Amino acid sequence: MEASRKMAWHWHFLGFFFLSLHVFSAKAKASQCSIKGLPLVRNISELPQDDHGIRGLSHITVAGSVLHGMKEVEVWLQTFSPGSCTPIHRHSCEEVFIVLKGSGTLYLASSSHQKHPGKPQEYFIFPNSTFHIPVNDAHQVWNINEHEDLQVLVIISRPPVKMFIYDDWFMPHTAAKLRFPIFWDEQCLQVQAPPKDEL
Ligand SMILES: *[C@@H]1O[C@H](CO)[C@@H](O)[C@H](O)[C@H]1NC(C)=O
Ligand SMILES: *[C@@H]1O[C@H](CO)[C@@H](O)[C@H](O)[C@H]1NC(C)=O
């Protein structure tokens, strides 16, 4: 009798424990999907940071459309560990990069009017360099430095971004796979708006 009462208490406690966990994680999720309650001036070191399932990436949405209600621009801070890269992709928005730390290679195929991206141009990117990606040009950023992270500040127009991902540079534009919402908007963006101005 005594033992079973103990047991019952044990389960009761466990139930409470898991319930609290559940409430806690729901709360954590909610606060990541809204700017409500956040101070106007925020410490970047304390913003949520995640790899969103992409090996070697650390992504922070500094100012986002889905997260923060930005209408015209969105800003990311991304860090790529040595050897890591973005997928080959395109999007119908302007994108500006500022390299804060490290170095790497930008691959850019200015061929949105052809059938597929084709062999890209290679550009060396270095600390305090900047570059922009023309609308709809397929591109990829690689950290080819074996010893140092590559850290970039990224500004895009017309958020939320719709990303089209290629398996390789010779995949037809029309076969590129739509990724929307983008990895880091997945948790917060439930609405599926129809894609806009594709090739
Ligand atoms: C910003 O956050 C980091 C990490 O938590 C902390 O070390 C730093 O002191 C903070 N800066 C200010 C001005 O609060
Ligand atoms: C980047 O370039 C600007 C303009 O010359 C300079 O003021 C700044 O200190 C540079 N930053 C770094 C990290 O080198």
PDB file of C-alpha atoms and ligand atoms in Angstrom:
ATOM      1  CA  MET A   1       0.000   0.000   0.000  1.00  0.00           C
ATOM      2  CA  GLU A   2       2.675   2.369   1.070  1.00  0.00           C
ATOM      3  CA  ALA A   3       4.753   1.482  -1.980  1.00  0.00           C
ATOM      4  CA  SER A   4       1.896   2.036  -4.410  1.00  0.00           C
ATOM      5  CA  ARG A   5       1.106   5.413  -2.872  1.00  0.00           C
ATOM      6  CA  LYS A   6       4.718   6.337  -3.298  1.00  0.00           C
ATOM      7  CA  MET A   7       4.513   5.161  -6.890  1.00  0.00           C
ATOM      8  CA  ALA A   8       1.387   7.232  -7.530  1.00  0.00           C
ATOM      9  CA  TRP A   9       3.094  10.320  -6.179  1.00  0.00           C
ATOM     10  CA  HIS A  10       6.068   9.571  -8.341  1.00  0.00           C
ATOM     11  CA  TRP A  11       3.942   9.488 -11.502  1.00  0.00           C
ATOM     12  CA  HIS A  12       2.073  12.558 -10.426  1.00  0.00           C
ATOM     13  CA  PHE A  13       5.341  14.376 -10.016  1.00  0.00           C
ATOM     14  CA  LEU A  14       6.603  13.155 -13.374  1.00  0.00           C
ATOM     15  CA  GLY A  15       3.386  14.279 -15.036  1.00  0.00           C
ATOM     16  CA  PHE A  16       3.778  17.705 -13.546  1.00  0.00           C
ATOM     17  CA  PHE A  17       7.391  17.792 -14.616  1.00  0.00           C
ATOM     18  CA  PHE A  18       6.557  17.001 -18.257  1.00  0.00           C
ATOM     19  CA  LEU A  19       3.640  19.389 -18.264  1.00  0.00           C
ATOM     20  CA  SER A  20       5.959  22.160 -17.045  1.00  0.00           C
ATOM     21  CA  LEU A  21       8.481  21.245 -19.719  1.00  0.00           C
ATOM     22  CA  HIS A  22       5.771  21.460 -22.333  1.00  0.00           C
ATOM     23  CA  VAL A  23       4.541  24.851 -21.136  1.00  0.00           C
ATOM     24  CA  PHE A  24       8.104  26.097 -20.930  1.00  0.00           C
ATOM     25  CA  SER A  25       8.986  25.053 -24.496  1.00  0.00           C
ATOM     26  CA  ALA A  26       5.739  26.506 -25.849  1.00  0.00           C
ATOM     27  CA  LYS A  27       6.624  29.780 -24.155  1.00  0.00           C
ATOM     28  CA  ALA A  28      10.157  29.753 -25.545  1.00  0.00           C
ATOM     29  CA  LYS A  29       8.754  29.162 -29.038  1.00  0.00           C
ATOM     30  CA  ALA A  30       6.173  31.920 -28.748  1.00  0.00           C
ATOM     31  CA  SER A  31       8.724  34.492 -27.675  1.00  0.00           C
ATOM     32  CA  GLN A  32      10.941  33.610 -30.676  1.00  0.00           C
ATOM     33  CA  CYS A  33       8.084  34.344 -33.058  1.00  0.00           C
ATOM     34  CA  SER A  34       7.220  37.807 -31.868  1.00  0.00           C
ATOM     35  CA  ILE A  35       8.952  41.061 -31.117  1.00  0.00           C
ATOM     36  CA  LYS A  36       6.390  41.815 -28.424  1.00  0.00           C
ATOM     37  CA  GLY A  37       8.032  42.383 -25.093  1.00  0.00           C
ATOM     38  CA  LEU A  38      11.533  42.685 -26.568  1.00  0.00           C
ATOM     39  CA  PRO A  39      13.473  45.894 -25.934  1.00  0.00           C
ATOM     40  CA  LEU A  40      14.010  48.247 -28.893  1.00  0.00           C
ATOM     41  CA  VAL A  41      17.782  48.001 -28.509  1.00  0.00           C
ATOM     42  CA  ARG A  42      18.802  44.351 -28.403  1.00  0.00           C
ATOM     43  CA  ASN A  43      22.083  42.676 -27.600  1.00  0.00           C
ATOM     44  CA  ILE A  44      23.063  40.556 -30.624  1.00  0.00           C
ATOM     45  CA  SER A  45      24.922  38.154 -28.316  1.00  0.00           C
ATOM     46  CA  GLU A  46      21.616  37.330 -26.681  1.00  0.00           C
ATOM     47  CA  LEU A  47      19.499  36.821 -29.824  1.00  0.00           C
ATOM     48  CA  PRO A  48      18.425  33.246 -30.649  1.00  0.00           C
ATOM     49  CA  GLN A  49      21.069  31.451 -32.701  1.00  0.00           C
ATOM     50  CA  ASP A  50      20.573  28.128 -34.488  1.00  0.00           C
ATOM     51  CA  ASP A  51      21.939  25.957 -37.295  1.00  0.00           C
ATOM     52  CA  HIS A  52      18.380  25.108 -38.487  1.00  0.00           C
ATOM     53  CA  GLY A  53      19.664  21.711 -39.533  1.00  0.00           C
ATOM     54  CA  ILE A  54      22.362  23.106 -41.845  1.00  0.00           C
ATOM     55  CA  ARG A  55      25.795  21.722 -41.061  1.00  0.00           C
ATOM     56  CA  GLY A  56      28.327  24.357 -40.032  1.00  0.00           C
ATOM     57  CA  LEU A  57      25.880  27.271 -40.020  1.00  0.00           C
ATOM     58  CA  SER A  58      25.000  29.560 -37.187  1.00  0.00           C
ATOM     59  CA  HIS A  59      22.121  31.865 -38.104  1.00  0.00           C
ATOM     60  CA  ILE A  60      20.725  34.871 -36.266  1.00  0.00           C
ATOM     61  CA  THR A  61      17.790  36.852 -37.627  1.00  0.00           C
ATOM     62  CA  VAL A  62      18.812  40.340 -36.531  1.00  0.00           C
ATOM     63  CA  ALA A  63      15.684  41.969 -37.966  1.00  0.00           C
ATOM     64  CA  GLY A  64      13.131  39.795 -39.724  1.00  0.00           C
ATOM     65  CA  SER A  65       9.823  40.001 -41.474  1.00  0.00           C
ATOM     66  CA  VAL A  66       8.248  36.951 -39.848  1.00  0.00           C
ATOM     67  CA  LEU A  67       9.868  37.485 -36.469  1.00  0.00           C
ATOM     68  CA  HIS A  68       9.860  41.247 -36.186  1.00  0.00           C
ATOM     69  CA  GLY A  69       7.356  42.495 -38.727  1.00  0.00           C
ATOM     70  CA  MET A  70       9.910  44.120 -41.090  1.00  0.00           C
ATOM     71  CA  LYS A  71       8.220  45.103 -44.376  1.00  0.00           C
ATOM     72  CA  GLU A  72      11.021  46.097 -46.786  1.00  0.00           C
ATOM     73  CA  VAL A  73      14.277  44.568 -45.578  1.00  0.00           C
ATOM     74  CA  GLU A  74      15.548  41.729 -43.451  1.00  0.00           C
ATOM     75  CA  VAL A  75      18.968  41.398 -41.788  1.00  0.00           C
ATOM     76  CA  TRP A  76      20.818  38.194 -40.842  1.00  0.00           C
ATOM     77  CA  LEU A  77      24.093  37.535 -39.107  1.00  0.00           C
ATOM     78  CA  GLN A  78      25.510  34.215 -40.286  1.00  0.00           C
ATOM     79  CA  THR A  79      28.635  32.320 -39.362  1.00  0.00           C
ATOM     80  CA  PHE A  80      29.961  29.460 -41.506  1.00  0.00           C
ATOM     81  CA  SER A  81      32.443  27.061 -39.939  1.00  0.00           C
ATOM     82  CA  PRO A  82      35.466  26.015 -42.036  1.00  0.00           C
ATOM     83  CA  GLY A  83      34.374  23.998 -45.076  1.00  0.00           C
ATOM     84  CA  SER A  84      30.678  24.846 -44.803  1.00  0.00           C
ATOM     85  CA  CYS A  85      28.574  26.610 -47.420  1.00  0.00           C
ATOM     86  CA  THR A  86      25.130  27.761 -48.490  1.00  0.00           C
ATOM     87  CA  PRO A  87      23.209  25.658 -50.995  1.00  0.00           C
ATOM     88  CA  ILE A  88      23.317  26.800 -54.640  1.00  0.00           C
ATOM     89  CA  HIS A  89      20.216  28.972 -54.753  1.00  0.00           C
ATOM     90  CA  ARG A  90      18.442  32.031 -56.133  1.00  0.00           C
ATOM     91  CA  HIS A  91      15.742  34.404 -54.939  1.00  0.00           C
ATOM     92  CA  SER A  92      13.860  37.289 -56.452  1.00  0.00           C
ATOM     93  CA  CYS A  93      15.140  39.912 -54.030  1.00  0.00           C
ATOM     94  CA  GLU A  94      18.240  42.048 -53.713  1.00  0.00           C
ATOM     95  CA  GLU A  95      20.887  40.791 -51.301  1.00  0.00           C
ATOM     96  CA  VAL A  96      23.893  42.621 -49.877  1.00  0.00           C
ATOM     97  CA  PHE A  97      26.704  40.899 -47.961  1.00  0.00           C
ATOM     98  CA  ILE A  98      29.260  42.443 -45.636  1.00  0.00           C
ATOM     99  CA  VAL A  99      32.087  40.119 -44.597  1.00  0.00           C
ATOM    100  CA  LEU A 100      32.809  40.782 -40.936  1.00  0.00           C
ATOM    101  CA  LYS A 101      35.326  37.989 -40.368  1.00  0.00           C
ATOM    102  CA  GLY A 102      37.113  35.294 -42.314  1.00  0.00           C
ATOM    103  CA  SER A 103      37.345  34.649 -46.015  1.00  0.00           C
ATOM    104  CA  GLY A 104      35.861  32.398 -48.647  1.00  0.00           C
ATOM    105  CA  THR A 105      34.572  32.095 -52.167  1.00  0.00           C
ATOM    106  CA  LEU A 106      31.459  33.496 -53.778  1.00  0.00           C
ATOM    107  CA  TYR A 107      30.211  31.505 -56.774  1.00  0.00           C
ATOM    108  CA  LEU A 108      27.859  33.501 -58.948  1.00  0.00           C
ATOM    109  CA  ALA A 109      26.126  32.535 -62.190  1.00  0.00           C
ATOM    110  CA  SER A 110      24.638  35.554 -63.950  1.00  0.00           C
ATOM    111  CA  SER A 111      22.473  33.512 -66.259  1.00  0.00           C
ATOM    112  CA  SER A 112      18.882  33.801 -65.084  1.00  0.00           C
ATOM    113  CA  HIS A 113      17.882  34.263 -68.765  1.00  0.00           C
ATOM    114  CA  GLN A 114      19.367  30.862 -69.748  1.00  0.00           C
ATOM    115  CA  LYS A 115      18.061  27.358 -69.062  1.00  0.00           C
ATOM    116  CA  HIS A 116      20.347  26.623 -66.110  1.00  0.00           C
ATOM    117  CA  PRO A 117      22.931  28.560 -64.063  1.00  0.00           C
ATOM    118  CA  GLY A 118      25.969  26.972 -65.783  1.00  0.00           C
ATOM    119  CA  LYS A 119      29.575  27.291 -64.626  1.00  0.00           C
ATOM    120  CA  PRO A 120      29.697  30.123 -62.068  1.00  0.00           C
ATOM    121  CA  GLN A 121      32.236  32.944 -61.759  1.00  0.00           C
ATOM    122  CA  GLU A 122      34.454  32.665 -58.667  1.00  0.00           C
ATOM    123  CA  TYR A 123      35.189  35.642 -56.436  1.00  0.00           C
ATOM    124  CA  PHE A 124      37.478  35.751 -53.417  1.00  0.00           C
ATOM    125  CA  ILE A 125      35.761  37.362 -50.428  1.00  0.00           C
ATOM    126  CA  PHE A 126      37.780  38.729 -47.512  1.00  0.00           C
ATOM    127  CA  PRO A 127      37.385  40.628 -44.203  1.00  0.00           C
ATOM    128  CA  ASN A 128      35.628  43.965 -44.646  1.00  0.00           C
ATOM    129  CA  SER A 129      34.636  43.152 -48.209  1.00  0.00           C
ATOM    130  CA  THR A 130      31.131  43.624 -49.532  1.00  0.00           C
ATOM    131  CA  PHE A 131      29.215  42.322 -52.527  1.00  0.00           C
ATOM    132  CA  HIS A 132      25.659  42.095 -53.739  1.00  0.00           C
ATOM    133  CA  ILE A 133      23.752  39.372 -55.531  1.00  0.00           C
ATOM    134  CA  PRO A 134      21.683  40.538 -58.506  1.00  0.00           C
ATOM    135  CA  VAL A 135      17.998  39.535 -58.377  1.00  0.00           C
ATOM    136  CA  ASN A 136      17.480  35.896 -59.474  1.00  0.00           C
ATOM    137  CA  ASP A 137      21.173  35.084 -60.049  1.00  0.00           C
ATOM    138  CA  ALA A 138      22.105  31.642 -58.696  1.00  0.00           C
ATOM    139  CA  HIS A 139      24.871  31.825 -56.117  1.00  0.00           C
ATOM    140  CA  GLN A 140      26.684  30.034 -53.326  1.00  0.00           C
ATOM    141  CA  VAL A 141      28.986  31.193 -50.535  1.00  0.00           C
ATOM    142  CA  TRP A 142      31.694  28.821 -49.238  1.00  0.00           C
ATOM    143  CA  ASN A 143      34.030  29.142 -46.305  1.00  0.00           C
ATOM    144  CA  ILE A 144      37.152  27.649 -47.881  1.00  0.00           C
ATOM    145  CA  ASN A 145      39.382  28.789 -45.030  1.00  0.00           C
ATOM    146  CA  GLU A 146      40.384  25.729 -43.007  1.00  0.00           C
ATOM    147  CA  HIS A 147      41.165  27.628 -39.844  1.00  0.00           C
ATOM    148  CA  GLU A 148      38.664  30.425 -39.455  1.00  0.00           C
ATOM    149  CA  ASP A 149      34.923  30.973 -39.365  1.00  0.00           C
ATOM    150  CA  LEU A 150      33.396  33.148 -42.072  1.00  0.00           C
ATOM    151  CA  GLN A 151      30.993  35.677 -40.616  1.00  0.00           C
ATOM    152  CA  VAL A 152      28.702  37.777 -42.801  1.00  0.00           C
ATOM    153  CA  LEU A 153      25.999  40.340 -42.285  1.00  0.00           C
ATOM    154  CA  VAL A 154      23.289  39.837 -44.906  1.00  0.00           C
ATOM    155  CA  ILE A 155      20.617  42.335 -45.939  1.00  0.00           C
ATOM    156  CA  ILE A 156      17.809  41.219 -48.222  1.00  0.00           C
ATOM    157  CA  SER A 157      14.905  43.152 -49.709  1.00  0.00           C
ATOM    158  CA  ARG A 158      11.245  42.154 -49.958  1.00  0.00           C
ATOM    159  CA  PRO A 159      11.032  39.615 -47.134  1.00  0.00           C
ATOM    160  CA  PRO A 160      10.051  36.926 -46.398  1.00  0.00           C
ATOM    161  CA  VAL A 161      12.459  35.383 -48.889  1.00  0.00           C
ATOM    162  CA  LYS A 162      11.479  32.500 -51.162  1.00  0.00           C
ATOM    163  CA  MET A 163      14.519  30.422 -51.913  1.00  0.00           C
ATOM    164  CA  PHE A 164      14.970  28.161 -54.961  1.00  0.00           C
ATOM    165  CA  ILE A 165      17.593  25.480 -54.397  1.00  0.00           C
ATOM    166  CA  TYR A 166      19.644  23.708 -57.103  1.00  0.00           C
ATOM    167  CA  ASP A 167      21.356  20.318 -56.750  1.00  0.00           C
ATOM    168  CA  ASP A 168      24.144  21.520 -59.060  1.00  0.00           C
ATOM    169  CA  TRP A 169      24.991  24.348 -61.476  1.00  0.00           C
ATOM    170  CA  PHE A 170      23.509  22.498 -64.444  1.00  0.00           C
ATOM    171  CA  MET A 171      20.071  21.847 -62.963  1.00  0.00           C
ATOM    172  CA  PRO A 172      17.428  23.739 -65.012  1.00  0.00           C
ATOM    173  CA  HIS A 173      16.072  26.903 -63.334  1.00  0.00           C
ATOM    174  CA  THR A 174      12.589  25.429 -63.591  1.00  0.00           C
ATOM    175  CA  ALA A 175      13.659  22.317 -61.617  1.00  0.00           C
ATOM    176  CA  ALA A 176      15.121  24.262 -58.654  1.00  0.00           C
ATOM    177  CA  LYS A 177      13.210  23.371 -55.503  1.00  0.00           C
ATOM    178  CA  LEU A 178      11.206  26.036 -53.713  1.00  0.00           C
ATOM    179  CA  ARG A 179      12.048  26.455 -50.045  1.00  0.00           C
ATOM    180  CA  PHE A 180       9.350  28.541 -48.407  1.00  0.00           C
ATOM    181  CA  PRO A 181       9.239  29.376 -45.651  1.00  0.00           C
ATOM    182  CA  ILE A 182      13.031  29.543 -45.503  1.00  0.00           C
ATOM    183  CA  PHE A 183      14.719  27.346 -42.867  1.00  0.00           C
ATOM    184  CA  TRP A 184      14.725  29.960 -40.096  1.00  0.00           C
ATOM    185  CA  ASP A 185      11.149  31.139 -40.749  1.00  0.00           C
ATOM    186  CA  GLU A 186       9.711  27.625 -40.532  1.00  0.00           C
ATOM    187  CA  GLN A 187       8.892  27.761 -36.839  1.00  0.00           C
ATOM    188  CA  CYS A 188       7.026  31.035 -37.079  1.00  0.00           C
ATOM    189  CA  LEU A 189       5.537  31.355 -40.562  1.00  0.00           C
ATOM    190  CA  GLN A 190       2.477  29.145 -40.906  1.00  0.00           C
ATOM    191  CA  VAL A 191       0.794  31.008 -43.756  1.00  0.00           C
ATOM    192  CA  GLN A 192       1.630  29.636 -47.204  1.00  0.00           C
ATOM    193  CA  ALA A 193       1.444  32.604 -49.568  1.00  0.00           C
ATOM    194  CA  PRO A 194       1.688  31.812 -53.291  1.00  0.00           C
ATOM    195  CA  PRO A 195       5.218  32.271 -54.696  1.00  0.00           C
ATOM    196  CA  LYS A 196       5.771  35.627 -56.428  1.00  0.00           C
ATOM    197  CA  ASP A 197       7.636  36.477 -59.654  1.00  0.00           C
ATOM    198  CA  GLU A 198       9.458  33.266 -60.429  1.00  0.00           C
ATOM    199  CA  LEU A 199      11.441  32.705 -63.591  1.00  0.00           C
TER     200      LEU A 199
HETATM  201  C1  LIG B   1      25.574  41.435 -24.397  1.00  0.00           C
HETATM  202  O1  LIG B   1      25.484  40.054 -24.124  1.00  0.00           O
HETATM  203  C2  LIG B   1      26.716  39.429 -23.812  1.00  0.00           C
HETATM  204  C3  LIG B   1      26.449  37.939 -23.686  1.00  0.00           C
HETATM  205  O2  LIG B   1      25.389  37.684 -22.831  1.00  0.00           O
HETATM  206  C4  LIG B   1      27.286  40.049 -22.549  1.00  0.00           C
HETATM  207  O3  LIG B   1      28.548  39.458 -22.266  1.00  0.00           O
HETATM  208  C5  LIG B   1      27.441  41.540 -22.753  1.00  0.00           C
HETATM  209  O4  LIG B   1      27.895  42.144 -21.556  1.00  0.00           O
HETATM  210  C6  LIG B   1      26.124  42.148 -23.180  1.00  0.00           C
HETATM  211  N1  LIG B   1      26.323  43.569 -23.447  1.00  0.00           N
HETATM  212  C7  LIG B   1      25.687  44.497 -22.785  1.00  0.00           C
HETATM  213  C8  LIG B   1      26.049  45.914 -23.123  1.00  0.00           C
HETATM  214  O5  LIG B   1      24.826  44.218 -21.968  1.00  0.00           O
HETATM  215  C1  LIG B   2      36.434  48.414 -42.874  1.00  0.00           C
HETATM  216  O1  LIG B   2      36.654  49.529 -43.716  1.00  0.00           O
HETATM  217  C2  LIG B   2      36.286  50.765 -43.158  1.00  0.00           C
HETATM  218  C3  LIG B   2      36.504  51.857 -44.213  1.00  0.00           C
HETATM  219  O2  LIG B   2      37.869  51.934 -44.555  1.00  0.00           O
HETATM  220  C4  LIG B   2      37.117  51.034 -41.904  1.00  0.00           C
HETATM  221  O3  LIG B   2      36.708  52.234 -41.318  1.00  0.00           O
HETATM  222  C5  LIG B   2      36.896  49.888 -40.921  1.00  0.00           C
HETATM  223  O4  LIG B   2      37.699  50.057 -39.781  1.00  0.00           O
HETATM  224  C6  LIG B   2      37.209  48.552 -41.579  1.00  0.00           C
HETATM  225  N1  LIG B   2      36.855  47.493 -40.649  1.00  0.00           N
HETATM  226  C7  LIG B   2      37.636  46.452 -40.422  1.00  0.00           C
HETATM  227  C8  LIG B   2      37.124  45.442 -39.454  1.00  0.00           C
HETATM  228  O5  LIG B   2      38.725  46.311 -40.936  1.00  0.00           O
END
